[in-house]
Amino acid sequence: LLGPALAEPGAVVVDCTLGLGGHSEALLRTFPAARLVALDRDKEALRLAGERLAPFGERATLAHAVYDELPDVLDRLGVPRVQGVLFDLG
């Protein structure tokens, strides 16, 4: 369902539960025009995911935050809207 929106240049997708970054990596590989903003409360998970997502360079922005802080994170980054949000609650 998100495919058409994320295929557009400048599309932003948010991963609110980054973990080790597997879902985010798949999104970045599948949608080469998309930018990722990813949140996690676990600093070690952010470090490991950062290593995994390093090949994507500036397309991936990681933030130490919990998902209810998403509006503040987007505001700090100057992101006015997003095309998709992922929560892996399982």
PDB file of C-alpha atoms in Angstrom:
ATOM      1  CA  LEU A   1       0.000   0.000   0.000  1.00  0.00           C
ATOM      2  CA  LEU A   2       2.864   2.396   0.677  1.00  0.00           C
ATOM      3  CA  GLY A   3       4.737   1.612  -2.524  1.00  0.00           C
ATOM      4  CA  PRO A   4       3.480   4.475  -4.691  1.00  0.00           C
ATOM      5  CA  ALA A   5       3.958   7.065  -1.937  1.00  0.00           C
ATOM      6  CA  LEU A   6       7.481   5.908  -1.056  1.00  0.00           C
ATOM      7  CA  ALA A   7       8.583   5.746  -4.684  1.00  0.00           C
ATOM      8  CA  GLU A   8       8.214   9.521  -5.059  1.00  0.00           C
ATOM      9  CA  PRO A   9      11.383  11.637  -4.774  1.00  0.00           C
ATOM     10  CA  GLY A  10      11.648  13.215  -1.340  1.00  0.00           C
ATOM     11  CA  ALA A  11       9.377  10.660   0.330  1.00  0.00           C
ATOM     12  CA  VAL A  12       9.971  10.200   4.059  1.00  0.00           C
ATOM     13  CA  VAL A  13       9.230   7.009   5.948  1.00  0.00           C
ATOM     14  CA  VAL A  14       9.492   6.722   9.731  1.00  0.00           C
ATOM     15  CA  ASP A  15      10.439   3.586  11.652  1.00  0.00           C
ATOM     16  CA  CYS A  16       9.255   4.214  15.203  1.00  0.00           C
ATOM     17  CA  THR A  17      10.685   0.931  16.513  1.00  0.00           C
ATOM     18  CA  LEU A  18      14.055   0.680  14.751  1.00  0.00           C
ATOM     19  CA  GLY A  19      15.602  -2.158  16.743  1.00  0.00           C
ATOM     20  CA  LEU A  20      18.470  -3.615  14.706  1.00  0.00           C
ATOM     21  CA  GLY A  21      17.245  -1.939  11.520  1.00  0.00           C
ATOM     22  CA  GLY A  22      16.117  -4.872   9.388  1.00  0.00           C
ATOM     23  CA  HIS A  23      12.800  -3.352   8.337  1.00  0.00           C
ATOM     24  CA  SER A  24      14.444   0.008   7.688  1.00  0.00           C
ATOM     25  CA  GLU A  25      17.159  -1.582   5.582  1.00  0.00           C
ATOM     26  CA  ALA A  26      14.519  -3.335   3.474  1.00  0.00           C
ATOM     27  CA  LEU A  27      12.594  -0.083   2.989  1.00  0.00           C
ATOM     28  CA  LEU A  28      15.708   1.837   1.945  1.00  0.00           C
ATOM     29  CA  ARG A  29      16.734  -0.890  -0.500  1.00  0.00           C
ATOM     30  CA  THR A  30      13.249  -1.168  -1.988  1.00  0.00           C
ATOM     31  CA  PHE A  31      12.628   2.577  -2.285  1.00  0.00           C
ATOM     32  CA  PRO A  32      15.871   4.270  -3.399  1.00  0.00           C
ATOM     33  CA  ALA A  33      14.256   7.727  -3.498  1.00  0.00           C
ATOM     34  CA  ALA A  34      13.002   7.537   0.097  1.00  0.00           C
ATOM     35  CA  ARG A  35      14.505   9.057   3.213  1.00  0.00           C
ATOM     36  CA  LEU A  36      14.265   7.294   6.577  1.00  0.00           C
ATOM     37  CA  VAL A  37      13.796   8.771  10.032  1.00  0.00           C
ATOM     38  CA  ALA A  38      14.147   6.033  12.648  1.00  0.00           C
ATOM     39  CA  LEU A  39      13.610   6.102  16.404  1.00  0.00           C
ATOM     40  CA  ASP A  40      14.625   3.790  19.195  1.00  0.00           C
ATOM     41  CA  ARG A  41      14.948   4.170  22.949  1.00  0.00           C
ATOM     42  CA  ASP A  42      17.869   1.711  23.144  1.00  0.00           C
ATOM     43  CA  LYS A  43      21.238   3.371  22.491  1.00  0.00           C
ATOM     44  CA  GLU A  44      22.944   0.056  21.748  1.00  0.00           C
ATOM     45  CA  ALA A  45      20.273  -0.856  19.198  1.00  0.00           C
ATOM     46  CA  LEU A  46      20.767   2.561  17.587  1.00  0.00           C
ATOM     47  CA  ARG A  47      24.514   1.969  17.379  1.00  0.00           C
ATOM     48  CA  LEU A  48      24.095  -1.451  15.777  1.00  0.00           C
ATOM     49  CA  ALA A  49      21.383  -0.259  13.397  1.00  0.00           C
ATOM     50  CA  GLY A  50      23.572   2.718  12.512  1.00  0.00           C
ATOM     51  CA  GLU A  51      26.298   0.331  11.375  1.00  0.00           C
ATOM     52  CA  ARG A  52      23.793  -1.658   9.343  1.00  0.00           C
ATOM     53  CA  LEU A  53      22.307   1.446   7.717  1.00  0.00           C
ATOM     54  CA  ALA A  54      25.613   3.285   7.159  1.00  0.00           C
ATOM     55  CA  PRO A  55      25.718   2.349   3.439  1.00  0.00           C
ATOM     56  CA  PHE A  56      22.603   4.487   2.939  1.00  0.00           C
ATOM     57  CA  GLY A  57      24.404   7.607   4.135  1.00  0.00           C
ATOM     58  CA  GLU A  58      22.291  10.707   4.610  1.00  0.00           C
ATOM     59  CA  ARG A  59      19.122   8.884   3.572  1.00  0.00           C
ATOM     60  CA  ALA A  60      18.948   7.409   7.083  1.00  0.00           C
ATOM     61  CA  THR A  61      18.573   9.617  10.153  1.00  0.00           C
ATOM     62  CA  LEU A  62      18.513   7.864  13.522  1.00  0.00           C
ATOM     63  CA  ALA A  63      17.227   9.432  16.727  1.00  0.00           C
ATOM     64  CA  HIS A  64      17.382   8.344  20.352  1.00  0.00           C
ATOM     65  CA  ALA A  65      13.707   8.762  21.196  1.00  0.00           C
ATOM     66  CA  VAL A  66      10.502   6.875  21.875  1.00  0.00           C
ATOM     67  CA  TYR A  67       7.669   6.901  19.387  1.00  0.00           C
ATOM     68  CA  ASP A  68       5.525   9.414  21.266  1.00  0.00           C
ATOM     69  CA  GLU A  69       8.357  11.909  20.713  1.00  0.00           C
ATOM     70  CA  LEU A  70       7.970  11.597  16.936  1.00  0.00           C
ATOM     71  CA  PRO A  71       6.434  15.074  16.407  1.00  0.00           C
ATOM     72  CA  ASP A  72       9.369  16.691  18.239  1.00  0.00           C
ATOM     73  CA  VAL A  73      11.939  14.667  16.276  1.00  0.00           C
ATOM     74  CA  LEU A  74      10.343  15.582  12.951  1.00  0.00           C
ATOM     75  CA  ASP A  75      10.166  19.239  13.979  1.00  0.00           C
ATOM     76  CA  ARG A  76      13.879  19.271  14.915  1.00  0.00           C
ATOM     77  CA  LEU A  77      14.720  17.719  11.549  1.00  0.00           C
ATOM     78  CA  GLY A  78      12.515  20.145   9.630  1.00  0.00           C
ATOM     79  CA  VAL A  79      10.314  17.365   8.262  1.00  0.00           C
ATOM     80  CA  PRO A  80       6.785  18.765   7.836  1.00  0.00           C
ATOM     81  CA  ARG A  81       5.106  15.526   6.706  1.00  0.00           C
ATOM     82  CA  VAL A  82       5.813  11.866   6.097  1.00  0.00           C
ATOM     83  CA  GLN A  83       4.488   9.336   3.633  1.00  0.00           C
ATOM     84  CA  GLY A  84       4.599   6.292   5.909  1.00  0.00           C
ATOM     85  CA  VAL A  85       5.122   5.216   9.511  1.00  0.00           C
ATOM     86  CA  LEU A  86       6.199   1.748  10.644  1.00  0.00           C
ATOM     87  CA  PHE A  87       5.628   0.299  14.113  1.00  0.00           C
ATOM     88  CA  ASP A  88       6.862  -3.251  14.734  1.00  0.00           C
ATOM     89  CA  LEU A  89       5.090  -4.008  17.987  1.00  0.00           C
ATOM     90  CA  GLY A  90       5.572  -7.758  17.825  1.00  0.00           C
TER      91      GLY A  90
END
